[in-house]
Structure formats: C-alpha cells, structure tokens
Amino acid sequence: MARVVVDVMLKPEILDPQGQAIAAAGSRLGFEGVEQVRQGKRFEVEIDGELDDAAYAEVRRMAETLLANTVIEEFEVRPAS
Amino acid sequence: MTARVGVVTFPGSLDDKDAARAVALAGADPVPLWHDDADLKGVDAVVLPGGFSYGDYLRCGAIARFAPLMGELVPAARSGALPVLGICNGFQILAESQLLPGALTRNASLRFVNRDQVLRVENTRTAWTGGYTEGQEILVVLKSGEGCYVASEETLDHLEAEGRVLARYVGEDPNGSYRGIAGLSNEHGNIVGLMPHPEHAVEALTGPSTDGLGFFASILTHLGSRTPEPA
C-alpha cells in the first residue's frame, strides 16, 4: 500500500478571507513578520499496490475531477514522505 | 396539461418543500425527484433547491454534482433543452457541474448572512425571468455562508458582454461577490443560478414580499409558449 498526498490551494487571484483572518490573528498574537496566510486543504490518499505511473495518473484524475475545483483551485500530487 | 416541475432532494437539502410549494402556488405540478434515482420522470423543468447537500463536505455542491440524478440532468440542461433553476446550494451545484461559469466561495465577511435582500433583475430573456421587467428591483431572502461569487476577469467580462448577469445585489454587497453578482444564466437562458431565495418570497404570510413568485410564474409561461396545448 502506498500513500499519495494531494495539496489543494486557492489560485492566487482568488480572495481568501479565511487566510486573511488567520494572518490578522497571527499579528494580534505577536507573531512577527507574517505578511500573508493562504489556507488550503491536504488530502492523503491510500492506494492499493505499488505507486507506479498508472496509480499516480489515477490519483491525479481524482484530484482534477473531485478533490479540487480547477475553476478556483490548483493542486499538487506527491508521494507521502 | 399542467406543467410538471421537478424538485430534487439531496441528503441535506432544506428548501425542497418550499420550492415545491412555490411551484404549486405558481400553478404548476411539483414532482419530487430523488438524488439517487437516475430518473427525471419526464418533467418539463427542474429546481435544485437550497440547503447543505452531502453536508457541504469537500466544497458546497462538489459531491451532489455526481449524484445519479445529475447524470441525467447535466446533459439535458447543457443542450439547452431542460430548464433548470439552482437556488443557493442549487447554484453551487450548477457551478460545480460547470453548467455555469465561476464558483461560490466563503462570504468575504466570513459570516453567514441571513436577511431580506433587494436585487436588480438585469436579464429577463431567460426561461425563469421572462415575467420580470429589465431593471426591476425585487425583495427576496438571502441566507448563505458561501455566497461569494468569483470568476476570472475574463469570464466576468464575457458574462457582462453577453448580458448573462441575471441579477445583482442592490446596496452594499452582502458577501463580496465579484461585481455584485447574485445570479446568472447560461448562454441558452435555460439554466439559471441564483444565490438568494425567491421560493421564500411567494406568500405575504411568510415572506418579505411575493416578488419571488415571478421565477415560478415565468417558467410556466415559458413552458406554455414552448409546448402549446393540442387543439
């Protein structure tokens, strides 16, 4: 069994009010030098068998179809470390 | 024959009963449709109601989009044949299905907004808005946490150029929607998505107005003109 991580982030041009609220809370709490926070999602996908090109392609297809809305989000697929 | 308007219930739908009631008040026959049955039951039009389908897990409408019923609805709607009105969560489902461009995201205020809201109807050439006059201001109900309409500048310009912005918020933008967009239509005018709730403004007893009835009266007129009764 292998594990693949899919990170989903809002595209840079899409407003992220949650990230902004987190950044504001960070400054209030005294965390210095925090200029911006963008909030995203991380999915851990466990797959049957070896992590070969076909398995990768399948997870990528799932990310494109379901995990991310590519109208507003971008995603990255990588093996879990 | 009375027009038959389907109202889809997903797990987590809230406003299916109100939508069916609005359909009936307008004089059409509401037909309950179930998300898990890939059967449109031969209806003339469909309403995707508000609520929190599948708990809004992943993204609002992201899972509802793949319901068996949607497999029937999407091609029929995309072809321009089947009129579909998506309200609130229904609008989110239409956007996730890519039947309408753009997406609906968290309100800029991060607060759930629940209030009576004035809209300006800008496109009366759709199957669902023919009964309004262009520029008419209507009072309906807005209740959503993820009602902020976003799309690329290019998409927004394209929508404006084609006159597909259906309605805009009047006064302060309640949720940060780009260009104050409250609703839009597809290029055929058969698919309409609207964030506020016309089905909650159909009776003086329970609504802030009866302005919302126009959506349901409009589809009746539209269906009547399309399928004249046999002599």
PDB file of N, CA and C in Angstrom, chain B residues 39-87:
ATOM      1  N   ASP B  39     -33.519   9.290 -12.745  1.00  0.00           N
ATOM      2  CA  ASP B  39     -34.791   9.334 -13.453  1.00  0.00           C
ATOM      3  C   ASP B  39     -35.413  10.718 -13.280  1.00  0.00           C
ATOM      4  N   LEU B  40     -35.512  11.441 -14.382  1.00  0.00           N
ATOM      5  CA  LEU B  40     -36.102  12.785 -14.331  1.00  0.00           C
ATOM      6  C   LEU B  40     -37.621  12.740 -14.419  1.00  0.00           C
ATOM      7  N   LYS B  41     -38.183  11.551 -14.528  1.00  0.00           N
ATOM      8  CA  LYS B  41     -39.641  11.348 -14.540  1.00  0.00           C
ATOM      9  C   LYS B  41     -40.357  12.206 -15.576  1.00  0.00           C
ATOM     10  N   GLY B  42     -39.663  12.522 -16.644  1.00  0.00           N
ATOM     11  CA  GLY B  42     -40.283  13.256 -17.744  1.00  0.00           C
ATOM     12  C   GLY B  42     -40.718  14.673 -17.405  1.00  0.00           C
ATOM     13  N   VAL B  43     -40.093  15.302 -16.401  1.00  0.00           N
ATOM     14  CA  VAL B  43     -40.506  16.656 -16.007  1.00  0.00           C
ATOM     15  C   VAL B  43     -40.123  17.681 -17.085  1.00  0.00           C
ATOM     16  N   ASP B  44     -40.816  18.819 -17.059  1.00  0.00           N
ATOM     17  CA  ASP B  44     -40.577  19.873 -18.053  1.00  0.00           C
ATOM     18  C   ASP B  44     -39.467  20.826 -17.631  1.00  0.00           C
ATOM     19  N   ALA B  45     -39.191  20.864 -16.331  1.00  0.00           N
ATOM     20  CA  ALA B  45     -38.163  21.766 -15.795  1.00  0.00           C
ATOM     21  C   ALA B  45     -37.771  21.234 -14.420  1.00  0.00           C
ATOM     22  N   VAL B  46     -36.631  21.702 -13.902  1.00  0.00           N
ATOM     23  CA  VAL B  46     -36.143  21.197 -12.611  1.00  0.00           C
ATOM     24  C   VAL B  46     -35.669  22.358 -11.733  1.00  0.00           C
ATOM     25  N   VAL B  47     -35.979  22.266 -10.442  1.00  0.00           N
ATOM     26  CA  VAL B  47     -35.414  23.187  -9.460  1.00  0.00           C
ATOM     27  C   VAL B  47     -34.435  22.411  -8.576  1.00  0.00           C
ATOM     28  N   LEU B  48     -33.200  22.926  -8.471  1.00  0.00           N
ATOM     29  CA  LEU B  48     -32.236  22.396  -7.497  1.00  0.00           C
ATOM     30  C   LEU B  48     -32.325  23.317  -6.288  1.00  0.00           C
ATOM     31  N   PRO B  49     -32.830  22.820  -5.171  1.00  0.00           N
ATOM     32  CA  PRO B  49     -33.141  23.708  -4.049  1.00  0.00           C
ATOM     33  C   PRO B  49     -31.942  24.020  -3.161  1.00  0.00           C
ATOM     34  N   GLY B  50     -32.168  24.885  -2.198  1.00  0.00           N
ATOM     35  CA  GLY B  50     -31.130  25.271  -1.252  1.00  0.00           C
ATOM     36  C   GLY B  50     -30.954  24.233  -0.155  1.00  0.00           C
ATOM     37  N   GLY B  51     -29.906  24.425   0.616  1.00  0.00           N
ATOM     38  CA  GLY B  51     -29.620  23.513   1.715  1.00  0.00           C
ATOM     39  C   GLY B  51     -28.134  23.239   1.806  1.00  0.00           C
ATOM     40  N   PHE B  52     -27.810  22.066   2.315  1.00  0.00           N
ATOM     41  CA  PHE B  52     -26.403  21.696   2.520  1.00  0.00           C
ATOM     42  C   PHE B  52     -26.219  20.262   2.027  1.00  0.00           C
ATOM     43  N   SER B  53     -26.339  20.058   0.708  1.00  0.00           N
ATOM     44  CA  SER B  53     -26.287  18.712   0.166  1.00  0.00           C
ATOM     45  C   SER B  53     -24.989  18.014   0.583  1.00  0.00           C
ATOM     46  N   TYR B  54     -25.114  16.779   1.009  1.00  0.00           N
ATOM     47  CA  TYR B  54     -23.975  15.982   1.480  1.00  0.00           C
ATOM     48  C   TYR B  54     -23.154  16.754   2.513  1.00  0.00           C
ATOM     49  N   GLY B  55     -23.851  17.535   3.345  1.00  0.00           N
ATOM     50  CA  GLY B  55     -23.181  18.251   4.420  1.00  0.00           C
ATOM     51  C   GLY B  55     -22.205  19.315   3.952  1.00  0.00           C
ATOM     52  N   ASP B  56     -22.282  19.692   2.668  1.00  0.00           N
ATOM     53  CA  ASP B  56     -21.316  20.647   2.112  1.00  0.00           C
ATOM     54  C   ASP B  56     -19.876  20.135   2.250  1.00  0.00           C
ATOM     55  N   TYR B  57     -19.710  18.814   2.423  1.00  0.00           N
ATOM     56  CA  TYR B  57     -18.361  18.265   2.550  1.00  0.00           C
ATOM     57  C   TYR B  57     -17.557  18.537   1.285  1.00  0.00           C
ATOM     58  N   LEU B  58     -16.278  18.660   1.428  1.00  0.00           N
ATOM     59  CA  LEU B  58     -15.315  18.944   0.365  1.00  0.00           C
ATOM     60  C   LEU B  58     -15.455  20.377  -0.122  1.00  0.00           C
ATOM     61  N   ARG B  59     -16.501  20.658  -0.870  1.00  0.00           N
ATOM     62  CA  ARG B  59     -16.903  22.022  -1.242  1.00  0.00           C
ATOM     63  C   ARG B  59     -18.408  21.970  -1.437  1.00  0.00           C
ATOM     64  N   CYS B  60     -19.084  23.108  -1.300  1.00  0.00           N
ATOM     65  CA  CYS B  60     -20.535  23.115  -1.472  1.00  0.00           C
ATOM     66  C   CYS B  60     -20.888  22.617  -2.880  1.00  0.00           C
ATOM     67  N   GLY B  61     -21.684  21.589  -2.957  1.00  0.00           N
ATOM     68  CA  GLY B  61     -22.161  21.102  -4.256  1.00  0.00           C
ATOM     69  C   GLY B  61     -21.214  20.136  -4.944  1.00  0.00           C
ATOM     70  N   ALA B  62     -20.006  19.941  -4.372  1.00  0.00           N
ATOM     71  CA  ALA B  62     -18.976  19.146  -5.059  1.00  0.00           C
ATOM     72  C   ALA B  62     -19.352  17.675  -5.150  1.00  0.00           C
ATOM     73  N   ILE B  63     -20.076  17.177  -4.169  1.00  0.00           N
ATOM     74  CA  ILE B  63     -20.430  15.756  -4.178  1.00  0.00           C
ATOM     75  C   ILE B  63     -21.806  15.564  -4.828  1.00  0.00           C
ATOM     76  N   ALA B  64     -22.710  16.507  -4.577  1.00  0.00           N
ATOM     77  CA  ALA B  64     -24.046  16.448  -5.190  1.00  0.00           C
ATOM     78  C   ALA B  64     -23.941  16.402  -6.706  1.00  0.00           C
ATOM     79  N   ARG B  65     -22.929  17.056  -7.215  1.00  0.00           N
ATOM     80  CA  ARG B  65     -22.719  17.113  -8.656  1.00  0.00           C
ATOM     81  C   ARG B  65     -22.648  15.721  -9.286  1.00  0.00           C
ATOM     82  N   PHE B  66     -22.184  14.734  -8.526  1.00  0.00           N
ATOM     83  CA  PHE B  66     -22.002  13.391  -9.064  1.00  0.00           C
ATOM     84  C   PHE B  66     -23.143  12.445  -8.685  1.00  0.00           C
ATOM     85  N   ALA B  67     -24.245  12.974  -8.148  1.00  0.00           N
ATOM     86  CA  ALA B  67     -25.400  12.135  -7.816  1.00  0.00           C
ATOM     87  C   ALA B  67     -25.946  11.500  -9.099  1.00  0.00           C
ATOM     88  N   PRO B  68     -26.490  10.284  -8.994  1.00  0.00           N
ATOM     89  CA  PRO B  68     -27.020   9.614 -10.188  1.00  0.00           C
ATOM     90  C   PRO B  68     -28.008  10.479 -10.977  1.00  0.00           C
ATOM     91  N   LEU B  69     -28.861  11.214 -10.278  1.00  0.00           N
ATOM     92  CA  LEU B  69     -29.825  12.064 -10.982  1.00  0.00           C
ATOM     93  C   LEU B  69     -29.129  13.111 -11.844  1.00  0.00           C
ATOM     94  N   MET B  70     -27.995  13.621 -11.347  1.00  0.00           N
ATOM     95  CA  MET B  70     -27.273  14.666 -12.081  1.00  0.00           C
ATOM     96  C   MET B  70     -26.722  14.128 -13.401  1.00  0.00           C
ATOM     97  N   GLY B  71     -26.460  12.825 -13.438  1.00  0.00           N
ATOM     98  CA  GLY B  71     -26.002  12.204 -14.675  1.00  0.00           C
ATOM     99  C   GLY B  71     -27.029  12.343 -15.791  1.00  0.00           C
ATOM    100  N   GLU B  72     -28.303  12.375 -15.418  1.00  0.00           N
ATOM    101  CA  GLU B  72     -29.386  12.584 -16.386  1.00  0.00           C
ATOM    102  C   GLU B  72     -29.574  14.074 -16.653  1.00  0.00           C
ATOM    103  N   LEU B  73     -29.502  14.857 -15.557  1.00  0.00           N
ATOM    104  CA  LEU B  73     -29.821  16.287 -15.647  1.00  0.00           C
ATOM    105  C   LEU B  73     -28.788  17.076 -16.453  1.00  0.00           C
ATOM    106  N   VAL B  74     -27.503  16.790 -16.203  1.00  0.00           N
ATOM    107  CA  VAL B  74     -26.451  17.642 -16.781  1.00  0.00           C
ATOM    108  C   VAL B  74     -26.493  17.700 -18.318  1.00  0.00           C
ATOM    109  N   PRO B  75     -26.522  16.544 -19.010  1.00  0.00           N
ATOM    110  CA  PRO B  75     -26.559  16.637 -20.482  1.00  0.00           C
ATOM    111  C   PRO B  75     -27.832  17.294 -21.013  1.00  0.00           C
ATOM    112  N   ALA B  76     -28.965  17.012 -20.364  1.00  0.00           N
ATOM    113  CA  ALA B  76     -30.230  17.598 -20.819  1.00  0.00           C
ATOM    114  C   ALA B  76     -30.216  19.110 -20.642  1.00  0.00           C
ATOM    115  N   ALA B  77     -29.613  19.570 -19.549  1.00  0.00           N
ATOM    116  CA  ALA B  77     -29.550  21.004 -19.278  1.00  0.00           C
ATOM    117  C   ALA B  77     -28.540  21.682 -20.203  1.00  0.00           C
ATOM    118  N   ARG B  78     -27.380  21.017 -20.368  1.00  0.00           N
ATOM    119  CA  ARG B  78     -26.312  21.622 -21.167  1.00  0.00           C
ATOM    120  C   ARG B  78     -26.752  21.838 -22.609  1.00  0.00           C
ATOM    121  N   SER B  79     -27.572  20.940 -23.125  1.00  0.00           N
ATOM    122  CA  SER B  79     -28.022  21.042 -24.518  1.00  0.00           C
ATOM    123  C   SER B  79     -28.981  22.212 -24.719  1.00  0.00           C
ATOM    124  N   GLY B  80     -29.481  22.775 -23.616  1.00  0.00           N
ATOM    125  CA  GLY B  80     -30.432  23.880 -23.734  1.00  0.00           C
ATOM    126  C   GLY B  80     -31.876  23.423 -23.668  1.00  0.00           C
ATOM    127  N   ALA B  81     -32.082  22.096 -23.597  1.00  0.00           N
ATOM    128  CA  ALA B  81     -33.445  21.558 -23.665  1.00  0.00           C
ATOM    129  C   ALA B  81     -34.188  21.664 -22.338  1.00  0.00           C
ATOM    130  N   LEU B  82     -33.496  21.369 -21.240  1.00  0.00           N
ATOM    131  CA  LEU B  82     -34.176  21.286 -19.943  1.00  0.00           C
ATOM    132  C   LEU B  82     -33.927  22.544 -19.117  1.00  0.00           C
ATOM    133  N   PRO B  83     -34.969  23.296 -18.799  1.00  0.00           N
ATOM    134  CA  PRO B  83     -34.780  24.458 -17.920  1.00  0.00           C
ATOM    135  C   PRO B  83     -34.454  24.011 -16.495  1.00  0.00           C
ATOM    136  N   VAL B  84     -33.431  24.625 -15.909  1.00  0.00           N
ATOM    137  CA  VAL B  84     -33.030  24.296 -14.541  1.00  0.00           C
ATOM    138  C   VAL B  84     -32.805  25.587 -13.765  1.00  0.00           C
ATOM    139  N   LEU B  85     -33.397  25.657 -12.574  1.00  0.00           N
ATOM    140  CA  LEU B  85     -33.163  26.785 -11.675  1.00  0.00           C
ATOM    141  C   LEU B  85     -32.440  26.253 -10.442  1.00  0.00           C
ATOM    142  N   GLY B  86     -31.238  26.743 -10.189  1.00  0.00           N
ATOM    143  CA  GLY B  86     -30.496  26.357  -8.989  1.00  0.00           C
ATOM    144  C   GLY B  86     -30.511  27.509  -8.010  1.00  0.00           C
ATOM    145  N   ILE B  87     -31.038  27.248  -6.827  1.00  0.00           N
ATOM    146  CA  ILE B  87     -31.137  28.294  -5.807  1.00  0.00           C
ATOM    147  C   ILE B  87     -30.137  27.989  -4.698  1.00  0.00           C
TER     148      ILE B  87
END
